[in-house]
Short mmCIF file of C-alpha atoms in Angstrom, two decimals:
data_model
loop_
_atom_site.label_atom_id
_atom_site.label_comp_id
_atom_site.label_asym_id
_atom_site.label_seq_id
_atom_site.Cartn_x
_atom_site.Cartn_y
_atom_site.Cartn_z
CA MET A 2 -14.98 -18.31 -10.25
CA ARG A 3 -11.92 -17.63 -12.37
CA ILE A 4 -8.83 -19.69 -11.62
CA PHE A 5 -5.70 -19.24 -13.69
CA CYS A 6 -4.28 -22.67 -14.51
CA SER A 7 -0.63 -21.84 -15.14
CA TRP A 8 1.71 -24.30 -13.44
CA ARG A 9 2.63 -21.81 -10.74
CA ALA A 10 -1.01 -21.73 -9.67
CA LEU A 11 -0.71 -25.37 -8.63
CA VAL A 12 1.08 -24.48 -5.43
CA ARG A 13 -0.39 -23.52 -2.11
CA ALA A 14 -1.64 -19.97 -1.59
CA GLY A 15 -1.63 -18.53 1.92
CA THR A 16 -3.88 -15.67 2.88
CA VAL A 17 -4.49 -12.89 5.27
CA ALA A 18 -8.02 -12.50 6.60
CA LEU A 19 -9.77 -9.69 8.35
CA LEU A 20 -12.02 -11.87 10.46
CA THR A 21 -14.13 -10.84 13.40
CA SER A 22 -15.11 -12.69 16.54
CA CYS A 23 -18.31 -14.47 17.43
CA ALA A 24 -19.53 -11.41 19.34
CA TRP A 25 -23.17 -10.45 19.00
CA ALA A 26 -23.64 -8.37 15.88
CA GLY A 27 -27.01 -6.77 16.55
CA ALA A 28 -30.53 -7.65 15.58
CA ALA A 29 -30.72 -5.76 12.28
CA THR A 30 -31.00 -7.60 8.98
CA GLY A 31 -29.59 -7.04 5.53
CA ALA A 32 -32.33 -4.48 4.93
CA GLN A 33 -30.01 -1.77 6.24
CA ALA A 34 -27.50 -2.35 3.44
CA ALA A 35 -30.27 -2.83 0.91
CA SER A 36 -31.66 0.64 1.71
CA VAL A 37 -28.58 2.31 0.20
CA THR A 38 -28.57 2.76 -3.57
CA ALA A 39 -26.44 0.18 -5.36
CA ALA A 40 -23.62 1.62 -7.46
CA PRO A 41 -20.07 0.72 -8.42
CA GLY A 42 -17.21 2.28 -6.48
CA TRP A 43 -13.44 2.18 -6.62
CA GLU A 44 -10.42 1.48 -4.47
CA VAL A 45 -6.90 0.91 -5.76
CA SER A 46 -3.87 -0.84 -4.28
CA PRO A 47 -0.45 -0.36 -5.97
CA LEU A 48 2.17 -3.12 -6.09
CA VAL A 49 5.79 -2.43 -7.05
CA TYR A 50 8.06 -5.08 -8.63
CA PRO A 51 10.81 -5.10 -7.39
CA SER A 52 10.12 -3.39 -4.07
CA HIS A 53 13.36 -1.42 -4.40
CA LEU A 54 13.38 0.18 -7.85
CA THR A 55 16.88 -0.30 -9.25
CA PRO A 56 18.29 2.84 -10.93
CA GLY A 57 18.72 2.41 -14.66
CA GLN A 58 16.57 -0.72 -14.81
CA ARG A 59 13.07 -1.73 -15.85
CA ALA A 60 10.37 -2.23 -13.23
CA PHE A 61 6.61 -2.65 -12.94
CA ILE A 62 3.95 -0.73 -11.06
CA VAL A 63 0.85 -2.91 -10.93
CA LEU A 64 -2.49 -1.44 -9.85
CA ALA A 65 -5.08 -3.74 -8.27
CA ILE A 66 -8.40 -2.01 -9.04
CA TYR A 67 -11.39 -3.01 -6.91
CA ASN A 68 -15.08 -2.48 -7.52
CA VAL A 69 -16.20 -2.15 -3.89
CA GLY A 70 -19.84 -1.32 -4.63
CA LYS A 71 -22.94 -3.45 -5.09
CA ALA A 72 -23.38 -2.79 -8.84
CA GLY A 73 -21.23 -3.58 -11.85
CA SER A 74 -19.50 -0.75 -13.67
CA THR A 75 -21.12 0.83 -16.72
CA GLY A 76 -19.13 2.59 -19.40
CA PRO A 77 -15.41 3.32 -19.48
CA VAL A 78 -13.26 3.32 -16.33
CA THR A 79 -10.34 5.76 -16.39
CA VAL A 80 -7.09 5.30 -14.47
CA THR A 81 -4.47 8.05 -14.23
CA ASP A 82 -1.08 7.27 -12.69
CA THR A 83 1.39 10.11 -12.10
CA LEU A 84 4.83 8.56 -11.82
CA PRO A 85 7.69 10.02 -9.76
CA ALA A 86 9.61 12.80 -11.49
CA GLY A 87 11.99 11.50 -14.13
CA MET A 88 10.32 8.10 -14.41
CA THR A 89 8.73 7.20 -17.75
CA ALA A 90 6.26 4.47 -18.66
CA THR A 91 7.31 2.31 -21.61
CA GLU A 92 4.17 0.15 -21.74
CA ALA A 93 0.83 -0.11 -19.94
CA GLY A 94 -2.24 -2.33 -20.08
CA TYR A 95 -3.35 -5.84 -19.29
CA PHE A 96 -4.23 -8.74 -21.57
CA ASP A 97 -6.90 -11.15 -20.36
CA GLU A 98 -10.32 -12.54 -21.17
CA PRO A 99 -13.46 -10.64 -20.13
CA TYR A 100 -14.22 -11.67 -16.56
CA ILE A 101 -17.99 -11.52 -17.01
CA GLN A 102 -18.05 -13.21 -20.41
CA SER A 103 -16.01 -16.39 -20.11
CA GLY A 104 -15.18 -18.13 -23.34
CA LEU A 105 -14.30 -14.98 -25.28
CA PRO A 106 -10.66 -14.65 -26.34
CA GLU A 107 -8.28 -12.60 -24.23
CA GLY A 108 -7.45 -9.12 -25.38
CA ASN A 109 -6.16 -5.77 -24.23
CA GLN A 110 -8.37 -4.51 -21.41
CA TRP A 111 -7.02 -0.95 -21.42
CA ASN A 112 -6.16 1.74 -23.97
CA CYS A 113 -3.28 3.77 -22.56
CA SER A 114 -1.24 6.88 -23.26
CA LEU A 115 2.32 6.81 -21.93
CA GLY A 116 4.81 9.24 -20.42
CA ASN A 117 5.44 10.45 -16.89
CA VAL A 118 1.65 10.57 -16.55
CA VAL A 119 -0.09 7.38 -17.68
CA THR A 120 -3.78 7.55 -18.57
CA CYS A 121 -5.68 4.34 -19.33
CA THR A 122 -9.33 3.81 -20.25
CA SER A 123 -11.00 0.42 -20.06
CA THR A 124 -12.06 -1.16 -23.33
CA SER A 125 -15.73 -1.21 -22.39
CA GLU A 126 -16.64 -2.49 -25.85
CA GLY A 127 -13.88 -5.12 -25.81
CA ALA A 128 -12.06 -7.27 -23.27
CA LEU A 129 -13.22 -5.34 -20.17
CA PRO A 130 -16.91 -4.50 -20.74
CA SER A 131 -17.69 -4.24 -17.01
CA ILE A 132 -16.15 -4.89 -13.61
CA PRO A 133 -18.70 -6.83 -11.51
CA PRO A 134 -19.38 -5.99 -7.86
CA GLY A 135 -16.67 -7.33 -5.59
CA GLN A 136 -14.22 -8.00 -8.42
CA MET A 137 -10.64 -6.87 -8.82
CA GLU A 138 -8.87 -6.20 -12.11
CA TRP A 139 -5.24 -5.47 -12.94
CA LEU A 140 -3.51 -2.63 -14.75
CA ALA A 141 0.25 -3.08 -15.29
CA ILE A 142 2.67 -0.25 -16.04
CA ALA A 143 6.23 -0.98 -17.21
CA VAL A 144 8.57 1.85 -16.26
CA HIS A 145 12.17 2.87 -16.86
CA VAL A 146 13.87 3.95 -13.64
CA PRO A 147 16.28 6.89 -14.13
CA ALA A 148 19.94 6.03 -13.58
CA GLY A 149 20.31 8.84 -11.06
CA ALA A 150 17.21 8.00 -8.99
CA SER A 151 17.75 7.74 -5.23
CA GLY A 152 15.85 7.98 -1.97
CA THR A 153 12.06 7.90 -2.13
CA ALA A 154 9.31 9.55 -4.16
CA LEU A 155 5.53 9.43 -4.47
CA ASN A 156 3.48 7.60 -7.08
CA HIS A 157 -0.12 8.83 -7.36
CA ALA A 158 -3.01 6.87 -8.90
CA ILE A 159 -6.66 7.87 -9.47
CA VAL A 160 -9.54 5.66 -10.65
CA SER A 161 -12.81 7.20 -11.86
CA GLY A 162 -15.79 6.69 -14.14
CA GLY A 163 -17.72 3.50 -14.80
CA GLY A 164 -20.81 4.88 -13.08
CA ALA A 165 -19.14 5.39 -9.69
CA LEU A 166 -20.31 8.26 -7.49
CA GLY A 167 -16.75 9.56 -7.19
CA PRO A 168 -13.09 8.77 -7.83
CA ALA A 169 -10.65 6.87 -5.62
CA SER A 170 -7.02 7.86 -5.25
CA VAL A 171 -3.88 6.67 -3.50
CA SER A 172 -0.39 8.10 -3.07
CA ASP A 173 2.33 5.57 -2.33
CA GLU A 174 5.99 6.06 -1.54
CA VAL A 175 8.39 4.13 -3.77
CA SER A 176 12.05 3.48 -2.93
CA PHE A 177 15.05 3.66 -5.27
CA SER A 178 18.03 1.48 -4.40
CA SER A 179 20.36 -1.13 -5.85
CA ALA A 180 20.33 -2.94 -2.50
CA PRO A 181 17.75 -5.71 -2.01
CA SER A 182 14.78 -4.97 0.23
CA GLU A 183 14.34 -6.73 3.56
CA PHE A 184 11.64 -9.22 4.49
CA GLY A 185 8.42 -7.49 5.47
CA PHE A 186 5.43 -5.59 4.16
CA GLN A 187 5.72 -3.30 1.16
CA ARG A 188 2.28 -1.84 1.91
CA ALA A 189 -1.01 -2.64 3.61
CA ASP A 190 -4.50 -1.23 3.28
CA SER A 191 -8.02 -1.96 4.46
CA TRP A 192 -11.48 -0.49 4.01
CA PHE A 193 -15.18 -1.01 4.64
CA SER A 194 -17.50 -0.20 1.75
CA SER A 195 -21.17 0.67 1.33
CA PRO A 196 -23.51 -0.68 -1.39
CA ASP A 197 -23.19 2.65 -3.22
CA GLY A 198 -19.44 2.14 -3.59
CA THR A 199 -18.40 4.74 -1.02
CA LEU A 200 -16.55 4.03 2.23
CA ASP A 201 -18.81 3.04 5.13
CA THR A 202 -18.23 5.41 8.05
CA GLN A 203 -21.48 4.87 9.96
CA ALA A 204 -20.84 3.69 13.51
CA GLY A 205 -22.56 0.38 14.23
CA SER A 206 -23.53 -0.25 10.60
CA HIS A 207 -23.32 -3.51 8.67
CA PRO A 208 -20.92 -2.77 5.79
CA TYR A 209 -21.36 -4.14 2.30
CA SER A 210 -17.87 -5.63 2.52
CA LEU A 211 -14.57 -5.52 4.38
CA THR A 212 -11.38 -5.79 2.33
CA THR A 213 -7.74 -5.98 3.31
CA SER A 214 -4.72 -6.16 1.03
CA LEU A 215 -1.14 -6.91 2.01
CA VAL A 216 1.91 -6.65 -0.26
CA LEU A 217 5.19 -8.34 0.70
CA ASN A 218 8.59 -7.00 -0.26
CA ASN A 219 9.82 -8.76 -3.39
CA THR A 220 12.82 -9.13 -5.67
CA GLY A 221 10.75 -8.60 -8.81
CA ASP A 222 10.05 -12.30 -9.29
CA ASN A 223 9.53 -13.65 -5.77
CA PRO A 224 9.07 -12.49 -2.18
CA VAL A 225 12.29 -11.61 -0.35
CA SER A 226 11.42 -14.41 2.08
CA GLU A 227 8.28 -16.48 2.44
CA PRO A 228 5.93 -15.77 5.34
CA ARG A 229 5.44 -18.55 7.87
CA SER A 230 2.79 -16.78 9.94
CA ILE A 231 0.78 -13.57 9.72
CA THR A 232 -1.31 -11.87 12.40
CA VAL A 233 -3.68 -8.97 11.72
CA ALA A 234 -4.93 -6.95 14.71
CA LEU A 235 -8.35 -5.50 13.91
CA PRO A 236 -9.73 -2.21 15.27
CA ARG A 237 -11.31 -2.37 18.70
CA GLY A 238 -15.07 -2.79 18.52
CA LEU A 239 -15.21 -4.50 15.12
CA VAL A 240 -17.33 -7.60 15.65
CA GLY A 241 -18.92 -10.36 13.68
CA ASN A 242 -21.53 -13.04 14.10
CA PRO A 243 -20.38 -16.35 12.60
CA THR A 244 -23.31 -18.12 14.26
CA SER A 245 -25.65 -16.25 11.89
CA ILE A 246 -24.24 -18.14 8.89
CA PRO A 247 -24.14 -21.93 8.36
CA ARG A 248 -20.74 -23.52 8.84
CA CYS A 249 -18.65 -25.84 6.72
CA THR A 250 -16.76 -28.75 8.30
CA SER A 251 -13.10 -29.51 7.73
CA ALA A 252 -14.06 -32.76 6.02
CA GLN A 253 -16.34 -30.91 3.61
CA LEU A 254 -13.65 -28.34 2.83
CA ASN A 255 -11.07 -31.06 2.19
CA ASP A 256 -13.52 -32.71 -0.23
CA HIS A 257 -14.33 -29.41 -1.99
CA ALA A 258 -17.90 -29.84 -0.77
CA CYS A 259 -18.65 -26.79 1.37
CA PRO A 260 -22.29 -25.70 0.97
CA ALA A 261 -22.65 -22.45 -0.95
CA ASP A 262 -24.59 -20.94 1.97
CA THR A 263 -21.45 -21.15 4.14
CA GLN A 264 -19.42 -18.82 1.90
CA VAL A 265 -18.63 -15.44 3.44
CA GLY A 266 -16.16 -13.92 0.98
CA VAL A 267 -13.29 -14.46 -1.44
CA ASP A 268 -9.51 -14.50 -1.24
CA ARG A 269 -7.08 -13.74 -4.03
CA ALA A 270 -3.33 -14.34 -3.89
CA ALA A 271 -0.60 -13.39 -6.37
CA LEU A 272 1.81 -16.29 -6.65
CA SER A 273 5.19 -14.58 -7.27
CA GLY A 274 5.50 -11.49 -9.44
CA PRO A 275 5.78 -10.84 -13.18
CA SER A 276 8.52 -13.18 -14.35
CA GLY A 277 9.96 -14.39 -17.63
CA PHE A 278 9.64 -18.01 -16.50
CA SER A 279 8.26 -19.09 -19.88
CA PHE A 280 10.69 -17.00 -21.93
CA ALA A 281 14.31 -17.40 -22.97
CA GLU A 282 17.03 -16.33 -20.54
CA ASN A 283 17.69 -12.58 -20.62
CA GLU A 284 14.63 -12.04 -22.81
CA THR A 285 12.42 -9.19 -21.62
CA PRO A 286 8.77 -10.02 -22.38
CA SER A 287 6.20 -7.30 -22.88
CA ILE A 288 2.98 -7.04 -20.89
CA GLU A 289 1.14 -8.32 -23.96
CA GLU A 290 3.50 -11.30 -24.28
CA PHE A 291 2.91 -12.16 -20.62
CA GLY A 292 -0.83 -12.18 -21.34
CA ARG A 293 -2.99 -13.57 -18.56
CA ASP A 294 0.10 -15.01 -16.84
CA PHE A 295 1.45 -11.55 -15.98
CA MET A 296 -0.07 -12.01 -12.52
CA ILE A 297 -0.85 -15.58 -11.46
CA ALA A 298 -3.64 -14.74 -9.01
CA PRO A 299 -6.26 -17.45 -8.40
CA GLU A 300 -9.44 -16.56 -6.53
CA PHE A 301 -10.80 -18.83 -3.79
CA PRO A 302 -14.20 -18.93 -2.07
CA VAL A 303 -13.81 -18.37 1.68
CA TYR A 304 -16.11 -20.30 4.00
CA ASN A 305 -17.38 -19.91 7.56
CA MET A 306 -15.89 -22.97 9.28
CA VAL A 307 -16.71 -25.05 12.35
CA PRO A 308 -13.94 -23.76 14.65
CA PRO A 309 -11.71 -26.03 16.72
CA PRO A 310 -12.17 -26.00 20.51
CA GLY A 311 -11.00 -22.77 22.11
CA THR A 312 -11.20 -20.74 18.88
CA PRO A 313 -14.05 -18.19 18.70
CA ALA A 314 -14.37 -18.33 14.92
CA GLN A 315 -12.58 -19.67 11.88
CA LEU A 316 -12.62 -18.99 8.15
CA GLY A 317 -11.01 -21.22 5.56
CA PHE A 318 -10.56 -22.09 1.93
CA SER A 319 -9.06 -24.92 -0.09
CA PHE A 320 -7.00 -25.10 -3.25
CA ASN A 321 -6.17 -28.49 -4.75
CA GLY A 322 -6.98 -30.18 -1.44
CA LEU A 323 -4.73 -27.92 0.65
CA THR A 324 -6.43 -25.87 3.35
CA THR A 325 -5.71 -22.46 4.83
CA SER A 326 -7.35 -21.75 8.20
CA ILE A 327 -7.74 -18.25 9.62
CA ASN A 328 -8.31 -18.39 13.37
CA THR A 329 -9.38 -15.59 15.69
CA LYS A 330 -8.24 -14.71 19.18
CA VAL A 331 -9.11 -12.00 21.70
CA ARG A 332 -6.30 -9.62 22.62
CA SER A 333 -6.25 -10.01 26.39
CA GLY A 334 -4.58 -7.43 28.59
CA SER A 335 -4.89 -4.63 26.02
CA ASP A 336 -7.99 -3.39 24.22
CA TYR A 337 -9.69 -6.81 24.01
CA GLY A 338 -10.04 -6.47 20.27
CA ILE A 339 -9.87 -9.31 17.79
CA SER A 340 -6.84 -10.57 15.90
CA ALA A 341 -6.81 -12.96 12.95
CA VAL A 342 -3.97 -15.47 12.87
CA ILE A 343 -2.60 -17.78 10.18
CA ASN A 344 0.18 -20.18 11.11
CA ASN A 345 2.45 -22.42 9.03
CA ILE A 346 1.62 -20.86 5.67
CA LEU A 347 2.79 -23.23 2.97
CA GLN A 348 5.60 -21.82 0.88
CA SER A 349 4.15 -20.70 -2.45
CA GLN A 350 5.94 -17.48 -3.45
CA ILE A 351 3.10 -15.13 -2.44
CA THR A 352 3.84 -11.45 -3.06
CA PHE A 353 0.30 -10.06 -2.61
CA ASN A 354 -2.91 -11.15 -0.94
CA THR A 355 -6.32 -9.57 -0.71
CA LEU A 356 -9.32 -10.89 1.17
CA THR A 357 -12.88 -9.59 1.08
CA VAL A 358 -15.42 -10.57 3.73
CA TRP A 359 -19.06 -9.85 2.91
CA GLY A 360 -21.09 -7.85 5.41
CA VAL A 361 -24.31 -9.71 4.53
CA PRO A 362 -23.18 -12.96 2.85
CA ALA A 363 -26.62 -13.93 1.50
CA ASP A 364 -26.95 -10.69 -0.51
CA SER A 365 -27.75 -11.64 -4.10
CA SER A 366 -25.05 -9.32 -5.48
CA HIS A 367 -22.49 -11.87 -4.25
CA ASN A 368 -23.96 -14.66 -6.38
CA PHE A 369 -21.40 -13.97 -9.10
CA GLN A 370 -18.64 -15.04 -6.67
CA ARG A 371 -20.58 -17.67 -4.72
CA ASP A 372 -19.38 -21.27 -5.20
CA GLY A 373 -20.29 -24.46 -3.35
CA THR A 374 -22.66 -27.40 -3.16
CA ASN A 375 -26.39 -26.80 -3.27
CA GLY A 376 -27.32 -29.46 -0.74
CA GLU A 377 -29.02 -31.59 -3.39
CA GLY A 378 -26.08 -33.81 -4.25
CA GLY A 379 -23.56 -33.38 -7.01
CA GLY A 380 -20.35 -31.38 -7.01
CA ILE A 381 -19.43 -27.74 -6.69
CA GLU A 382 -21.59 -25.27 -8.58
CA PHE A 383 -20.53 -21.77 -9.55
CA HIS A 384 -22.40 -18.44 -9.42
CA VAL A 385 -25.18 -19.86 -7.25
CA PRO A 386 -27.80 -18.01 -5.17
CA SER A 387 -27.98 -18.20 -1.40
CA HIS A 388 -30.84 -20.05 0.29
CA ILE A 389 -30.62 -18.37 3.69
CA ALA A 390 -31.97 -15.11 5.08
CA PRO A 391 -29.85 -11.98 4.46
CA VAL A 392 -28.60 -11.49 8.02
CA PRO A 393 -25.48 -9.48 8.94
CA PHE A 394 -22.11 -11.12 9.41
CA LEU A 395 -20.13 -7.94 10.23
CA THR A 396 -20.80 -4.89 12.40
CA LEU A 397 -18.61 -1.79 12.57
CA PRO A 398 -17.51 -0.27 15.90
CA THR A 399 -20.40 1.51 17.61
CA ALA A 400 -18.29 4.25 19.24
CA CYS A 401 -17.38 7.47 17.40
CA GLU A 402 -13.65 6.89 17.22
CA GLY A 403 -11.06 7.41 14.57
CA PRO A 404 -8.93 7.06 12.68
CA GLN A 405 -9.14 3.31 13.14
CA THR A 406 -5.80 1.49 13.44
CA PHE A 407 -4.88 -1.90 12.06
CA SER A 408 -1.56 -3.68 12.51
CA ALA A 409 -0.04 -6.67 10.76
CA SER A 410 2.95 -8.76 11.78
CA THR A 411 4.69 -11.60 10.01
CA GLU A 412 7.46 -14.12 10.59
CA ALA A 413 9.43 -15.81 7.82
CA TRP A 414 10.33 -19.38 7.03
CA ALA A 415 14.04 -20.13 7.33
CA ASN A 416 15.93 -19.94 4.05
CA GLU A 417 19.09 -22.04 3.86
CA GLY A 418 19.18 -22.09 7.65
CA ILE A 419 18.77 -18.33 8.02
CA THR A 420 15.54 -16.79 9.31
CA ALA A 421 14.78 -13.16 8.53
CA PRO A 422 13.81 -10.95 11.50
CA PRO A 423 10.04 -10.63 12.06
CA SER A 424 8.28 -7.62 10.61
CA GLU A 425 5.42 -5.50 11.95
CA PHE A 426 3.44 -2.82 10.14
CA SER A 427 0.79 -0.50 11.59
CA PHE A 428 -1.54 1.46 9.33
CA LEU A 429 -4.61 3.63 9.61
CA SER A 430 -7.94 2.67 8.17
CA HIS A 431 -8.22 3.72 4.54
CA GLU A 432 -8.23 7.49 3.93
CA ASN A 433 -8.17 7.89 7.74
CA TRP A 434 -11.94 7.60 8.01
CA ARG A 435 -13.61 7.48 11.36
CA PHE A 436 -16.89 5.94 12.52
CA CYS A 437 -19.01 8.96 13.44
CA SER A 438 -21.37 9.68 10.59
CA SER A 439 -25.02 8.77 10.43
CA ARG A 440 -27.46 8.18 7.64
CA GLY A 441 -30.87 9.73 7.74
#
């Protein structure tokens, strides 16, 4: 597990989870997922700092690049970002240490050409030799916003190569304004993936993983307001089986002693945005000068917890002894789907959060991200194998419906006695896929 130890990472990170209920998940085993060829695959989630791009000023477009497949990437990964008309990139890249080879010095992970179209290729022989399964890497683009920019425009990003079966792309609307943005979501996305790195669209299947990402509106440095609670309503028919996986107790989580076999995924939170906190006032640092502190984004193991009475299921993780609990509830009086709820999120300047839940937690491809005790005494161990059978934790809706709809709502903490209005955001499942396909 990689945890960035900058001082801002010593505050509490909240999270958003896509958790399912304790409904029966079928009698199949992990063999279903194992029957699909393992390969890397891509998804990309853009973040904009600040959320309203100020005409005539500098801004950042940051791409969170996910390997959603069961295999690590091989060879160069290419990212092409077509900026809105009139916008020009002044710098692009990311400086960090190789994720899969800890101990090597940090370096530039991307070689980029600049302009209105930015093309970057990973330094496969240098600081980014491979992106492991389930991992996320950053690519930052510094841009100059034209003085006459107004309204909205589209930014388009494509990720390809690295051994993936196909590219992934996303088009996001960006806003130009000198006025500050309001509290709420800048964007939201979610997807289910297959072991071969493609999206899982098979009704009733056990996906390789389920990922959701939420981006909050920000001022460039910090969120507009800090979220106090977040609720995510999951598509009807999405179910899970937390009884199939061992559970960690609250006492174990507080002591950083959850067994590795209770881990069901990972959470990653960006604590504030790119900021010159370690530079002189009015100094504008480059992406290279920021180095690994450009995005303070620790990763946490997420565990299947013993739920409190009246709660169908609970996930949780701990950072420096502080716990985040993600509880589930059934939506009564509507479609009887499942919602995941987090209350009283500690204030920690979160601008972005992504959570991945594994479809079959015991799958050996997750060992790279698996952390916990081994049941034989001693403390937490990293990159450990599972000792339980590879049984499913997640099952997709069995009916041929689509597109699937998610919704997220959030309420803010009061700031100087003023509480921002609540915000709600509905979005379709990624690329509007629907659960109707079948595999031979």
